[in-house]
mmCIF file of N, CA and C in Angstrom:
data_model
loop_
_atom_site.group_PDB
_atom_site.id
_atom_site.type_symbol
_atom_site.label_atom_id
_atom_site.label_comp_id
_atom_site.label_asym_id
_atom_site.label_seq_id
_atom_site.Cartn_x
_atom_site.Cartn_y
_atom_site.Cartn_z
ATOM 1 N N MET A 1 -1.021 12.190 -29.619
ATOM 2 C CA MET A 1 -2.355 12.586 -30.022
ATOM 3 C C MET A 1 -3.066 13.226 -28.845
ATOM 4 N N ASN A 2 -3.631 14.396 -29.076
ATOM 5 C CA ASN A 2 -4.323 15.128 -28.036
ATOM 6 C C ASN A 2 -5.834 15.014 -28.251
ATOM 7 N N ARG A 3 -6.512 14.178 -27.456
ATOM 8 C CA ARG A 3 -7.954 13.974 -27.630
ATOM 9 C C ARG A 3 -8.781 15.078 -26.972
ATOM 10 N N ALA A 4 -8.187 15.861 -26.062
ATOM 11 C CA ALA A 4 -8.926 16.912 -25.371
ATOM 12 C C ALA A 4 -9.114 18.149 -26.251
ATOM 13 N N GLY A 5 -8.180 18.402 -27.141
ATOM 14 C CA GLY A 5 -8.247 19.594 -27.989
ATOM 15 C C GLY A 5 -9.001 19.333 -29.276
ATOM 16 N N PRO A 6 -8.960 20.287 -30.185
ATOM 17 C CA PRO A 6 -9.648 20.134 -31.466
ATOM 18 C C PRO A 6 -9.026 19.024 -32.302
ATOM 19 N N ILE A 7 -9.833 18.401 -33.152
ATOM 20 C CA ILE A 7 -9.313 17.361 -34.040
ATOM 21 C C ILE A 7 -8.568 17.991 -35.217
ATOM 22 N N LEU A 8 -9.050 19.163 -35.667
ATOM 23 C CA LEU A 8 -8.409 19.900 -36.756
ATOM 24 C C LEU A 8 -8.342 21.370 -36.358
ATOM 25 N N GLU A 9 -7.187 21.972 -36.626
ATOM 26 C CA GLU A 9 -7.004 23.382 -36.283
ATOM 27 C C GLU A 9 -6.055 24.023 -37.279
ATOM 28 N N THR A 10 -6.338 25.274 -37.642
ATOM 29 C CA THR A 10 -5.373 26.060 -38.403
ATOM 30 C C THR A 10 -5.006 27.276 -37.567
ATOM 31 N N ARG A 11 -3.748 27.673 -37.675
ATOM 32 C CA ARG A 11 -3.244 28.835 -36.944
ATOM 33 C C ARG A 11 -2.548 29.772 -37.916
ATOM 34 N N ASP A 12 -3.150 30.941 -38.101
ATOM 35 C CA ASP A 12 -2.581 31.971 -38.984
ATOM 36 C C ASP A 12 -2.188 31.407 -40.351
ATOM 37 N N LEU A 13 -3.017 30.544 -40.898
ATOM 38 C CA LEU A 13 -2.723 29.876 -42.165
ATOM 39 C C LEU A 13 -2.798 30.872 -43.321
ATOM 40 N N THR A 14 -1.716 30.918 -44.100
ATOM 41 C CA THR A 14 -1.609 31.872 -45.201
ATOM 42 C C THR A 14 -1.025 31.181 -46.421
ATOM 43 N N LYS A 15 -1.560 31.530 -47.601
ATOM 44 C CA LYS A 15 -1.000 31.065 -48.871
ATOM 45 C C LYS A 15 -0.934 32.243 -49.821
ATOM 46 N N VAL A 16 0.274 32.482 -50.332
ATOM 47 C CA VAL A 16 0.518 33.585 -51.253
ATOM 48 C C VAL A 16 1.004 33.010 -52.577
ATOM 49 N N PHE A 17 0.417 33.480 -53.666
ATOM 50 C CA PHE A 17 0.869 33.131 -55.020
ATOM 51 C C PHE A 17 1.392 34.416 -55.645
ATOM 52 N N GLY A 18 2.714 34.571 -55.709
ATOM 53 C CA GLY A 18 3.278 35.822 -56.227
ATOM 54 C C GLY A 18 2.836 36.973 -55.347
ATOM 55 N N GLY A 19 2.087 37.917 -55.922
ATOM 56 C CA GLY A 19 1.575 39.053 -55.151
ATOM 57 C C GLY A 19 0.154 38.857 -54.652
ATOM 58 N N LEU A 20 -0.462 37.713 -54.958
ATOM 59 C CA LEU A 20 -1.845 37.449 -54.574
ATOM 60 C C LEU A 20 -1.900 36.656 -53.271
ATOM 61 N N VAL A 21 -2.569 37.194 -52.284
ATOM 62 C CA VAL A 21 -2.773 36.495 -51.019
ATOM 63 C C VAL A 21 -4.115 35.769 -51.124
ATOM 64 N N ALA A 22 -4.069 34.437 -51.319
ATOM 65 C CA ALA A 22 -5.291 33.660 -51.526
ATOM 66 C C ALA A 22 -5.953 33.269 -50.202
ATOM 67 N N VAL A 23 -5.146 32.968 -49.202
ATOM 68 C CA VAL A 23 -5.624 32.643 -47.854
ATOM 69 C C VAL A 23 -4.800 33.510 -46.907
ATOM 70 N N ASP A 24 -5.475 34.267 -46.045
ATOM 71 C CA ASP A 24 -4.777 35.280 -45.257
ATOM 72 C C ASP A 24 -5.041 35.119 -43.761
ATOM 73 N N GLY A 25 -4.155 34.411 -43.083
ATOM 74 C CA GLY A 25 -4.216 34.296 -41.625
ATOM 75 C C GLY A 25 -5.454 33.593 -41.092
ATOM 76 N N VAL A 26 -5.842 32.495 -41.709
ATOM 77 C CA VAL A 26 -7.059 31.781 -41.304
ATOM 78 C C VAL A 26 -6.813 30.992 -40.017
ATOM 79 N N ASN A 27 -7.710 31.186 -39.059
ATOM 80 C CA ASN A 27 -7.699 30.453 -37.795
ATOM 81 C C ASN A 27 -9.061 29.801 -37.611
ATOM 82 N N PHE A 28 -9.078 28.494 -37.425
ATOM 83 C CA PHE A 28 -10.317 27.826 -37.047
ATOM 84 C C PHE A 28 -10.003 26.540 -36.320
ATOM 85 N N LYS A 29 -10.978 26.059 -35.569
ATOM 86 C CA LYS A 29 -10.860 24.800 -34.841
ATOM 87 C C LYS A 29 -12.114 23.981 -35.095
ATOM 88 N N VAL A 30 -11.913 22.683 -35.234
ATOM 89 C CA VAL A 30 -13.030 21.754 -35.389
ATOM 90 C C VAL A 30 -12.885 20.680 -34.325
ATOM 91 N N ALA A 31 -13.890 20.568 -33.472
ATOM 92 C CA ALA A 31 -13.884 19.543 -32.429
ATOM 93 C C ALA A 31 -14.358 18.212 -33.014
ATOM 94 N N ARG A 32 -14.016 17.125 -32.343
ATOM 95 C CA ARG A 32 -14.471 15.799 -32.764
ATOM 96 C C ARG A 32 -16.002 15.796 -32.853
ATOM 97 N N GLY A 33 -16.541 15.339 -33.981
ATOM 98 C CA GLY A 33 -17.975 15.239 -34.185
ATOM 99 C C GLY A 33 -18.652 16.528 -34.615
ATOM 100 N N GLU A 34 -17.901 17.611 -34.682
ATOM 101 C CA GLU A 34 -18.463 18.906 -35.053
ATOM 102 C C GLU A 34 -18.436 19.076 -36.572
ATOM 103 N N LEU A 35 -19.441 19.729 -37.118
ATOM 104 C CA LEU A 35 -19.487 20.043 -38.543
ATOM 105 C C LEU A 35 -19.236 21.531 -38.728
ATOM 106 N N ARG A 36 -18.466 21.862 -39.736
ATOM 107 C CA ARG A 36 -18.190 23.256 -40.063
ATOM 108 C C ARG A 36 -18.463 23.473 -41.541
ATOM 109 N N CYS A 37 -18.753 24.693 -41.897
ATOM 110 C CA CYS A 37 -19.027 25.054 -43.283
ATOM 111 C C CYS A 37 -18.115 26.222 -43.651
ATOM 112 N N ILE A 38 -17.496 26.143 -44.816
ATOM 113 C CA ILE A 38 -16.674 27.235 -45.327
ATOM 114 C C ILE A 38 -17.495 27.946 -46.406
ATOM 115 N N VAL A 39 -17.787 29.216 -46.183
ATOM 116 C CA VAL A 39 -18.640 29.980 -47.091
ATOM 117 C C VAL A 39 -17.867 31.183 -47.602
ATOM 118 N N GLY A 40 -18.028 31.471 -48.877
ATOM 119 C CA GLY A 40 -17.413 32.665 -49.441
ATOM 120 C C GLY A 40 -17.730 32.781 -50.913
ATOM 121 N N THR A 41 -17.511 33.944 -51.455
ATOM 122 C CA THR A 41 -17.757 34.187 -52.871
ATOM 123 C C THR A 41 -16.706 33.485 -53.720
ATOM 124 N N ASN A 42 -16.941 33.446 -55.019
ATOM 125 C CA ASN A 42 -15.937 32.906 -55.940
ATOM 126 C C ASN A 42 -14.648 33.699 -55.767
ATOM 127 N N GLY A 43 -13.539 32.983 -55.678
ATOM 128 C CA GLY A 43 -12.244 33.644 -55.516
ATOM 129 C C GLY A 43 -11.880 34.000 -54.089
ATOM 130 N N ALA A 44 -12.697 33.571 -53.121
ATOM 131 C CA ALA A 44 -12.445 33.927 -51.721
ATOM 132 C C ALA A 44 -11.349 33.084 -51.078
ATOM 133 N N GLY A 45 -10.960 31.966 -51.712
ATOM 134 C CA GLY A 45 -9.890 31.130 -51.162
ATOM 135 C C GLY A 45 -10.358 29.821 -50.550
ATOM 136 N N LYS A 46 -11.616 29.458 -50.744
ATOM 137 C CA LYS A 46 -12.151 28.224 -50.144
ATOM 138 C C LYS A 46 -11.415 26.983 -50.657
ATOM 139 N N THR A 47 -11.263 26.875 -51.978
ATOM 140 C CA THR A 47 -10.565 25.713 -52.551
ATOM 141 C C THR A 47 -9.111 25.707 -52.136
ATOM 142 N N THR A 48 -8.484 26.856 -52.098
ATOM 143 C CA THR A 48 -7.088 26.941 -51.656
ATOM 144 C C THR A 48 -6.971 26.463 -50.212
ATOM 145 N N LEU A 49 -7.920 26.838 -49.368
ATOM 146 C CA LEU A 49 -7.912 26.381 -47.975
ATOM 147 C C LEU A 49 -7.992 24.854 -47.906
ATOM 148 N N PHE A 50 -8.904 24.255 -48.663
ATOM 149 C CA PHE A 50 -9.007 22.801 -48.673
ATOM 150 C C PHE A 50 -7.737 22.154 -49.224
ATOM 151 N N ASN A 51 -7.149 22.763 -50.252
ATOM 152 C CA ASN A 51 -5.897 22.231 -50.794
ATOM 153 C C ASN A 51 -4.762 22.301 -49.781
ATOM 154 N N LEU A 52 -4.758 23.308 -48.941
ATOM 155 C CA LEU A 52 -3.750 23.404 -47.881
ATOM 156 C C LEU A 52 -3.959 22.304 -46.842
ATOM 157 N N VAL A 53 -5.190 22.129 -46.394
ATOM 158 C CA VAL A 53 -5.487 21.133 -45.351
ATOM 159 C C VAL A 53 -5.191 19.718 -45.833
ATOM 160 N N THR A 54 -5.415 19.436 -47.114
ATOM 161 C CA THR A 54 -5.195 18.082 -47.641
ATOM 162 C C THR A 54 -3.785 17.865 -48.175
ATOM 163 N N GLY A 55 -2.948 18.905 -48.131
ATOM 164 C CA GLY A 55 -1.561 18.744 -48.541
ATOM 165 C C GLY A 55 -1.293 18.955 -50.017
ATOM 166 N N ALA A 56 -2.317 19.301 -50.797
ATOM 167 C CA ALA A 56 -2.112 19.569 -52.221
ATOM 168 C C ALA A 56 -1.279 20.835 -52.422
ATOM 169 N N LEU A 57 -1.364 21.754 -51.459
ATOM 170 C CA LEU A 57 -0.546 22.965 -51.450
ATOM 171 C C LEU A 57 0.170 23.070 -50.104
ATOM 172 N N THR A 58 1.333 23.697 -50.114
ATOM 173 C CA THR A 58 2.085 23.954 -48.888
ATOM 174 C C THR A 58 1.827 25.390 -48.437
ATOM 175 N N PRO A 59 1.555 25.591 -47.157
ATOM 176 C CA PRO A 59 1.313 26.958 -46.682
ATOM 177 C C PRO A 59 2.532 27.864 -46.864
ATOM 178 N N SER A 60 2.280 29.127 -47.138
ATOM 179 C CA SER A 60 3.354 30.127 -47.140
ATOM 180 C C SER A 60 3.782 30.403 -45.710
ATOM 181 N N SER A 61 2.798 30.384 -44.798
ATOM 182 C CA SER A 61 3.072 30.508 -43.369
ATOM 183 C C SER A 61 1.879 29.967 -42.598
ATOM 184 N N GLY A 62 2.076 29.793 -41.314
ATOM 185 C CA GLY A 62 1.028 29.263 -40.452
ATOM 186 C C GLY A 62 1.128 27.755 -40.281
ATOM 187 N N GLU A 63 0.174 27.215 -39.538
ATOM 188 C CA GLU A 63 0.198 25.788 -39.207
ATOM 189 C C GLU A 63 -1.166 25.146 -39.420
ATOM 190 N N ILE A 64 -1.110 23.840 -39.718
ATOM 191 C CA ILE A 64 -2.307 23.003 -39.759
ATOM 192 C C ILE A 64 -2.043 21.872 -38.781
ATOM 193 N N LEU A 65 -2.922 21.720 -37.805
ATOM 194 C CA LEU A 65 -2.757 20.680 -36.793
ATOM 195 C C LEU A 65 -3.872 19.661 -36.918
ATOM 196 N N TRP A 66 -3.514 18.392 -36.944
ATOM 197 C CA TRP A 66 -4.458 17.280 -36.941
ATOM 198 C C TRP A 66 -4.206 16.493 -35.670
ATOM 199 N N ARG A 67 -5.199 16.492 -34.782
ATOM 200 C CA ARG A 67 -5.072 15.813 -33.494
ATOM 201 C C ARG A 67 -3.816 16.266 -32.747
ATOM 202 N N GLY A 68 -3.511 17.565 -32.867
ATOM 203 C CA GLY A 68 -2.386 18.157 -32.157
ATOM 204 C C GLY A 68 -1.053 18.061 -32.863
ATOM 205 N N GLN A 69 -0.987 17.327 -33.975
ATOM 206 C CA GLN A 69 0.268 17.156 -34.716
ATOM 207 C C GLN A 69 0.304 18.111 -35.905
ATOM 208 N N ASN A 70 1.432 18.794 -36.068
ATOM 209 C CA ASN A 70 1.595 19.714 -37.184
ATOM 210 C C ASN A 70 1.753 18.917 -38.479
ATOM 211 N N ILE A 71 0.819 19.108 -39.415
ATOM 212 C CA ILE A 71 0.859 18.394 -40.694
ATOM 213 C C ILE A 71 1.122 19.349 -41.855
ATOM 214 N N SER A 72 1.522 20.570 -41.558
ATOM 215 C CA SER A 72 1.661 21.631 -42.559
ATOM 216 C C SER A 72 2.612 21.294 -43.692
ATOM 217 N N ARG A 73 3.603 20.481 -43.448
ATOM 218 C CA ARG A 73 4.614 20.175 -44.472
ATOM 219 C C ARG A 73 4.570 18.718 -44.924
ATOM 220 N N MET A 74 3.497 18.029 -44.609
ATOM 221 C CA MET A 74 3.378 16.625 -45.015
ATOM 222 C C MET A 74 2.867 16.520 -46.445
ATOM 223 N N TYR A 75 3.158 15.406 -47.085
ATOM 224 C CA TYR A 75 2.672 15.122 -48.426
ATOM 225 C C TYR A 75 1.222 14.652 -48.365
ATOM 226 N N PRO A 76 0.469 14.835 -49.456
ATOM 227 C CA PRO A 76 -0.940 14.428 -49.453
ATOM 228 C C PRO A 76 -1.173 12.969 -49.061
ATOM 229 N N HIS A 77 -0.323 12.055 -49.525
ATOM 230 C CA HIS A 77 -0.537 10.640 -49.188
ATOM 231 C C HIS A 77 -0.333 10.386 -47.689
ATOM 232 N N GLN A 78 0.552 11.143 -47.057
ATOM 233 C CA GLN A 78 0.744 11.003 -45.618
ATOM 234 C C GLN A 78 -0.473 11.532 -44.857
ATOM 235 N N ILE A 79 -0.989 12.661 -45.305
ATOM 236 C CA ILE A 79 -2.167 13.251 -44.676
ATOM 237 C C ILE A 79 -3.377 12.342 -44.843
ATOM 238 N N CYS A 80 -3.518 11.756 -46.008
ATOM 239 C CA CYS A 80 -4.626 10.835 -46.268
ATOM 240 C C CYS A 80 -4.561 9.627 -45.336
ATOM 241 N N ARG A 81 -3.381 9.097 -45.130
ATOM 242 C CA ARG A 81 -3.219 7.939 -44.235
ATOM 243 C C ARG A 81 -3.570 8.273 -42.788
ATOM 244 N N MET A 82 -3.519 9.564 -42.448
ATOM 245 C CA MET A 82 -3.873 9.989 -41.089
ATOM 246 C C MET A 82 -5.388 10.119 -40.913
ATOM 247 N N GLY A 83 -6.117 10.112 -42.044
ATOM 248 C CA GLY A 83 -7.567 10.174 -41.964
ATOM 249 C C GLY A 83 -8.202 11.420 -42.548
ATOM 250 N N ILE A 84 -7.410 12.266 -43.190
ATOM 251 C CA ILE A 84 -7.961 13.458 -43.827
ATOM 252 C C ILE A 84 -8.050 13.189 -45.319
ATOM 253 N N GLY A 85 -9.239 13.318 -45.869
ATOM 254 C CA GLY A 85 -9.433 13.080 -47.293
ATOM 255 C C GLY A 85 -10.352 14.119 -47.886
ATOM 256 N N ARG A 86 -10.444 14.057 -49.170
ATOM 257 C CA ARG A 86 -11.291 14.993 -49.895
ATOM 258 C C ARG A 86 -12.034 14.225 -50.969
ATOM 259 N N LYS A 87 -13.304 14.512 -51.091
ATOM 260 C CA LYS A 87 -14.102 13.912 -52.138
ATOM 261 C C LYS A 87 -14.549 15.027 -53.065
ATOM 262 N N PHE A 88 -14.242 14.884 -54.328
ATOM 263 C CA PHE A 88 -14.615 15.897 -55.307
ATOM 264 C C PHE A 88 -16.047 15.663 -55.774
ATOM 265 N N GLN A 89 -16.733 16.751 -56.064
ATOM 266 C CA GLN A 89 -18.097 16.672 -56.585
ATOM 267 C C GLN A 89 -18.038 16.172 -58.018
ATOM 268 N N VAL A 90 -18.806 15.146 -58.313
ATOM 269 C CA VAL A 90 -18.889 14.619 -59.663
ATOM 270 C C VAL A 90 -20.334 14.831 -60.129
ATOM 271 N N PRO A 91 -20.542 15.813 -61.014
ATOM 272 C CA PRO A 91 -21.915 16.183 -61.379
ATOM 273 C C PRO A 91 -22.529 15.345 -62.510
ATOM 274 N N ASN A 92 -22.267 14.044 -62.508
ATOM 275 C CA ASN A 92 -22.910 13.199 -63.506
ATOM 276 C C ASN A 92 -23.656 12.069 -62.817
ATOM 277 N N VAL A 93 -24.533 11.463 -63.552
ATOM 278 C CA VAL A 93 -25.369 10.403 -63.025
ATOM 279 C C VAL A 93 -24.721 9.059 -63.325
ATOM 280 N N PHE A 94 -24.916 8.072 -62.425
ATOM 281 C CA PHE A 94 -24.384 6.735 -62.678
ATOM 282 C C PHE A 94 -24.954 6.176 -63.978
ATOM 283 N N GLN A 95 -24.157 5.427 -64.711
ATOM 284 C CA GLN A 95 -24.632 4.803 -65.950
ATOM 285 C C GLN A 95 -25.541 3.641 -65.668
#
């Protein structure tokens, strides 16, 4: 585990579905305690990016690093156990 570097990093992350390039060479770094926002229009690849980071999808190319470890080919349950999770928006009110 590398505590000096970013906690989460993507390097040239790409996801292709047939002829459609949904995520194209995305590079970003998130330091410990830092907040980042992913902004884009509908169809820009934001959900695909999150699905790649959480292991729901496998990258076509590139890397995803968590605390310096390549997690690009790990299963979602393995990634979750490392501390990466996703909470879906539930637009209803408690009963």
